[in-house]
Amino acid sequence: PRRPYRQRPAAAVDATIVNVAGRPVRQLVAAQQAQAGVNRLHWDGRGTSGTRVPAGRYIVRLTARLEDGQQVTRIAPMSVRR
């Protein structure tokens, strides 16, 4: 699944997939520099161990840290269908 997001201004981004219970499934990016504008996250539907996750609902947790220390976290639903 792919998830577009808009970033204003440029920031260091962490993106983690969690299950509906809030447990981390996989970290997609850590402290990756995202440019201002539309960016995209791509998840191959696999957990940290590399195995395919079960079909179902998941949550993308995206945290952006600006140079001045401000931090913003957004969450968005994501579904895996098999």
XYZ file of N, CA, C and O in Angstrom:
328
model
N 0.817 -1.198 0.000
C 0.000 0.000 0.000
C 0.862 1.264 0.000
O 1.958 1.274 0.537
N 0.353 2.300 -0.593
C 1.051 3.580 -0.634
C 0.220 4.613 0.102
O -0.996 4.567 0.081
N 0.895 5.553 0.716
C 0.211 6.597 1.462
C 0.889 7.932 1.155
O 2.019 8.155 1.550
N 0.201 8.818 0.415
C 0.774 10.143 0.195
C 0.575 11.021 1.436
O -0.366 10.820 2.202
N 1.469 11.970 1.634
C 1.308 12.948 2.702
C 1.937 14.260 2.270
O 2.848 14.286 1.462
N 1.401 15.341 2.776
C 1.907 16.678 2.451
C 2.747 17.172 3.622
O 2.311 17.128 4.767
N 3.930 17.634 3.316
C 4.859 18.110 4.330
C 5.154 19.587 4.087
O 5.570 19.955 3.004
N 4.925 20.423 5.095
C 5.265 21.847 5.018
C 5.813 22.259 6.347
O 5.100 22.090 7.350
N 6.929 22.797 6.498
C 8.052 22.816 5.561
C 8.824 21.502 5.622
O 8.356 20.554 6.247
N 10.012 21.475 5.024
C 10.844 20.271 5.068
C 11.097 19.879 6.529
O 11.196 20.741 7.401
N 11.183 18.559 6.782
C 11.363 18.074 8.152
C 11.957 16.675 8.132
O 11.922 15.987 7.117
N 12.496 16.270 9.282
C 12.949 14.887 9.464
C 11.726 14.069 9.858
O 10.987 14.433 10.779
N 11.486 12.967 9.157
C 10.245 12.201 9.319
C 10.534 10.779 9.799
O 11.461 10.135 9.323
N 9.716 10.327 10.748
C 9.667 8.920 11.155
C 8.295 8.406 10.752
O 7.295 9.102 10.947
N 8.229 7.210 10.200
C 6.951 6.603 9.842
C 6.951 5.159 10.318
O 7.855 4.392 9.991
N 5.933 4.819 11.091
C 5.812 3.477 11.656
C 4.414 2.942 11.387
O 3.428 3.667 11.525
N 4.345 1.674 11.007
C 3.070 0.977 10.865
C 2.805 0.279 12.198
O 3.682 -0.416 12.726
N 1.603 0.486 12.746
C 1.214 -0.198 13.976
C -0.094 -0.944 13.714
O -0.850 -0.591 12.811
N -0.349 -1.986 14.510
C -1.620 -2.698 14.368
C -2.693 -1.959 15.162
O -2.403 -0.957 15.830
N -3.925 -2.426 15.106
C -5.013 -1.716 15.775
C -4.869 -1.715 17.297
O -5.478 -0.886 17.968
N -4.039 -2.602 17.838
C -3.766 -2.607 19.274
C -2.656 -1.621 19.641
O -2.349 -1.446 20.812
N -2.054 -0.972 18.612
C -0.996 0.006 18.855
C 0.404 -0.571 18.902
O 1.362 0.149 19.174
N 0.539 -1.862 18.613
C 1.875 -2.486 18.627
C 2.582 -2.242 17.304
O 1.991 -2.417 16.238
N 3.858 -1.843 17.357
C 4.597 -1.607 16.110
C 4.690 -2.867 15.265
O 4.936 -3.956 15.770
N 4.468 -2.709 13.963
C 4.575 -3.798 12.999
C 5.848 -3.624 12.190
O 6.586 -4.572 11.961
N 6.119 -2.383 11.765
C 7.333 -2.106 10.983
C 7.599 -0.613 10.952
O 6.690 0.190 10.803
N 8.869 -0.258 11.069
C 9.267 1.143 10.895
C 9.658 1.326 9.438
O 10.551 0.641 8.940
N 8.969 2.233 8.755
C 9.239 2.458 7.335
C 10.414 3.400 7.123
O 11.250 3.160 6.256
N 10.465 4.482 7.864
C 11.579 5.429 7.767
C 11.884 5.973 9.156
O 11.008 6.056 10.011
N 13.138 6.342 9.361
C 13.569 6.929 10.629
C 14.459 8.127 10.323
O 15.491 7.981 9.658
N 14.025 9.285 10.760
C 14.770 10.535 10.578
C 15.113 10.794 9.107
O 16.155 11.333 8.790
N 14.223 10.400 8.220
C 14.421 10.646 6.785
C 14.008 12.078 6.466
O 12.945 12.523 6.877
N 14.839 12.787 5.749
C 14.531 14.161 5.387
C 13.463 14.184 4.302
O 13.646 13.607 3.236
N 12.322 14.806 4.589
C 11.229 14.932 3.630
C 11.173 16.381 3.159
O 11.205 17.302 3.971
N 11.099 16.567 1.871
C 11.014 17.897 1.296
C 9.614 18.459 1.478
O 8.658 17.713 1.645
N 9.491 19.773 1.412
C 8.176 20.404 1.454
C 7.395 19.954 0.227
O 7.955 19.794 -0.854
N 6.106 19.719 0.382
C 5.269 19.273 -0.726
C 4.741 17.874 -0.481
O 4.763 17.364 0.635
N 4.288 17.244 -1.539
C 3.705 15.906 -1.434
C 4.813 14.857 -1.459
O 5.678 14.867 -2.333
N 4.789 13.981 -0.479
C 5.719 12.862 -0.386
C 4.897 11.585 -0.316
O 3.704 11.615 -0.044
N 5.528 10.444 -0.541
C 4.810 9.167 -0.505
C 5.577 8.151 0.333
O 6.794 8.065 0.264
N 4.813 7.394 1.097
C 5.357 6.257 1.830
C 4.926 4.995 1.104
O 3.797 4.910 0.621
N 5.803 4.021 1.031
C 5.464 2.740 0.430
C 5.734 1.651 1.457
O 6.800 1.587 2.053
N 4.744 0.794 1.666
C 4.876 -0.346 2.568
C 4.558 -1.598 1.778
O 3.525 -1.702 1.122
N 5.434 -2.566 1.831
C 5.260 -3.805 1.073
C 4.377 -4.834 1.781
O 4.248 -5.967 1.327
N 3.757 -4.440 2.885
C 2.860 -5.352 3.594
C 3.583 -6.385 4.439
O 3.005 -7.398 4.815
N 4.840 -6.117 4.747
C 5.622 -7.053 5.558
C 5.972 -6.424 6.898
O 6.132 -5.221 7.008
N 6.105 -7.294 7.906
C 6.512 -6.845 9.233
C 8.027 -6.727 9.312
O 8.745 -6.965 8.332
N 8.521 -6.391 10.473
C 9.952 -6.223 10.697
C 10.734 -7.489 10.366
O 11.849 -7.424 9.854
N 10.138 -8.657 10.611
C 10.828 -9.929 10.350
C 10.885 -10.278 8.864
O 11.556 -11.225 8.477
N 10.136 -9.535 8.039
C 10.128 -9.804 6.604
C 8.976 -10.679 6.142
O 8.805 -10.906 4.952
N 8.167 -11.163 7.073
C 7.020 -11.985 6.689
C 5.804 -11.107 6.406
O 5.672 -10.016 6.961
N 4.923 -11.591 5.547
C 3.710 -10.842 5.208
C 2.803 -10.749 6.425
O 2.612 -11.740 7.127
N 2.244 -9.576 6.645
C 1.316 -9.401 7.760
C -0.059 -9.898 7.337
O -0.365 -9.955 6.141
N -0.899 -10.277 8.282
C -2.251 -10.710 7.937
C -3.067 -9.564 7.338
O -2.815 -8.393 7.630
N -4.048 -9.922 6.521
C -4.973 -8.922 6.007
C -5.665 -8.254 7.191
O -5.885 -8.872 8.232
N -5.967 -6.984 7.041
C -6.664 -6.272 8.112
C -6.346 -4.795 8.097
O -5.746 -4.269 7.161
N -6.735 -4.145 9.171
C -6.532 -2.700 9.307
C -5.276 -2.424 10.101
O -5.002 -3.082 11.108
N -4.554 -1.406 9.660
C -3.329 -0.962 10.307
C -3.364 0.553 10.388
O -4.230 1.199 9.792
N -2.434 1.115 11.116
C -2.351 2.560 11.282
C -0.941 3.010 10.930
O 0.041 2.391 11.349
N -0.855 4.090 10.162
C 0.429 4.722 9.863
C 0.600 5.863 10.859
O -0.268 6.742 10.956
N 1.684 5.839 11.600
C 2.004 6.930 12.528
C 3.185 7.692 11.952
O 4.281 7.143 11.824
N 2.972 8.940 11.585
C 3.977 9.770 10.923
C 4.335 10.928 11.850
O 3.457 11.683 12.273
N 5.616 11.049 12.193
C 6.079 12.128 13.052
C 7.094 12.956 12.284
O 8.053 12.414 11.730
N 6.866 14.269 12.243
C 7.768 15.195 11.560
C 8.412 16.101 12.603
O 7.723 16.658 13.459
N 9.736 16.236 12.538
C 10.482 17.108 13.438
C 11.131 18.227 12.628
O 11.927 17.957 11.725
N 10.784 19.453 12.979
C 11.339 20.619 12.290
C 12.675 21.008 12.912
O 12.991 20.603 14.034
N 13.429 21.813 12.189
C 14.744 22.243 12.678
C 14.659 23.017 13.988
O 15.580 22.968 14.794
N 13.538 23.718 14.221
C 13.404 24.511 15.454
C 12.949 23.669 16.650
O 12.706 24.194 17.730
N 12.824 22.351 16.456
C 12.460 21.462 17.546
C 10.989 21.122 17.629
O 10.597 20.239 18.387
N 10.138 21.810 16.876
C 8.716 21.472 16.884
C 8.524 20.070 16.322
O 9.241 19.653 15.426
N 7.526 19.384 16.858
C 7.236 18.017 16.420
C 5.736 17.864 16.233
O 4.947 18.314 17.061
N 5.342 17.237 15.134
C 3.941 17.000 14.832
C 3.774 15.526 14.486
O 4.557 14.983 13.714
N 2.751 14.884 15.071
C 2.462 13.486 14.767
C 1.072 13.382 14.163
O 0.124 13.972 14.683
N 0.972 12.634 13.074
C -0.310 12.376 12.412
C -0.512 10.874 12.344
O 0.449 10.124 12.225
N -1.765 10.458 12.379
C -2.066 9.041 12.187
C -3.095 8.919 11.069
O -3.914 9.813 10.859
N -3.007 7.818 10.335
C -3.943 7.570 9.231
C -4.161 6.065 9.114
O -3.234 5.274 9.304
N -5.383 5.655 8.775
C -5.662 4.222 8.619
C -5.089 3.688 7.316
O -4.899 4.434 6.342
N -4.807 2.401 7.302
C -4.340 1.714 6.106
C -4.860 0.285 6.178
O -4.869 -0.310 7.248
N -5.281 -0.251 5.047
C -5.786 -1.629 5.008
C -4.897 -2.499 4.159
O -4.369 -2.049 3.148
N -4.747 -3.739 4.582
C -4.035 -4.750 3.791
C -5.081 -5.767 3.368
O -5.805 -6.310 4.199
N -5.141 -5.996 2.065
C -6.056 -7.007 1.523
C -5.238 -8.084 0.854
O -4.292 -7.796 0.150
N -5.614 -9.297 1.067
C -4.906 -10.436 0.452
C -5.844 -11.182 -0.464
O -6.994 -11.300 -0.293
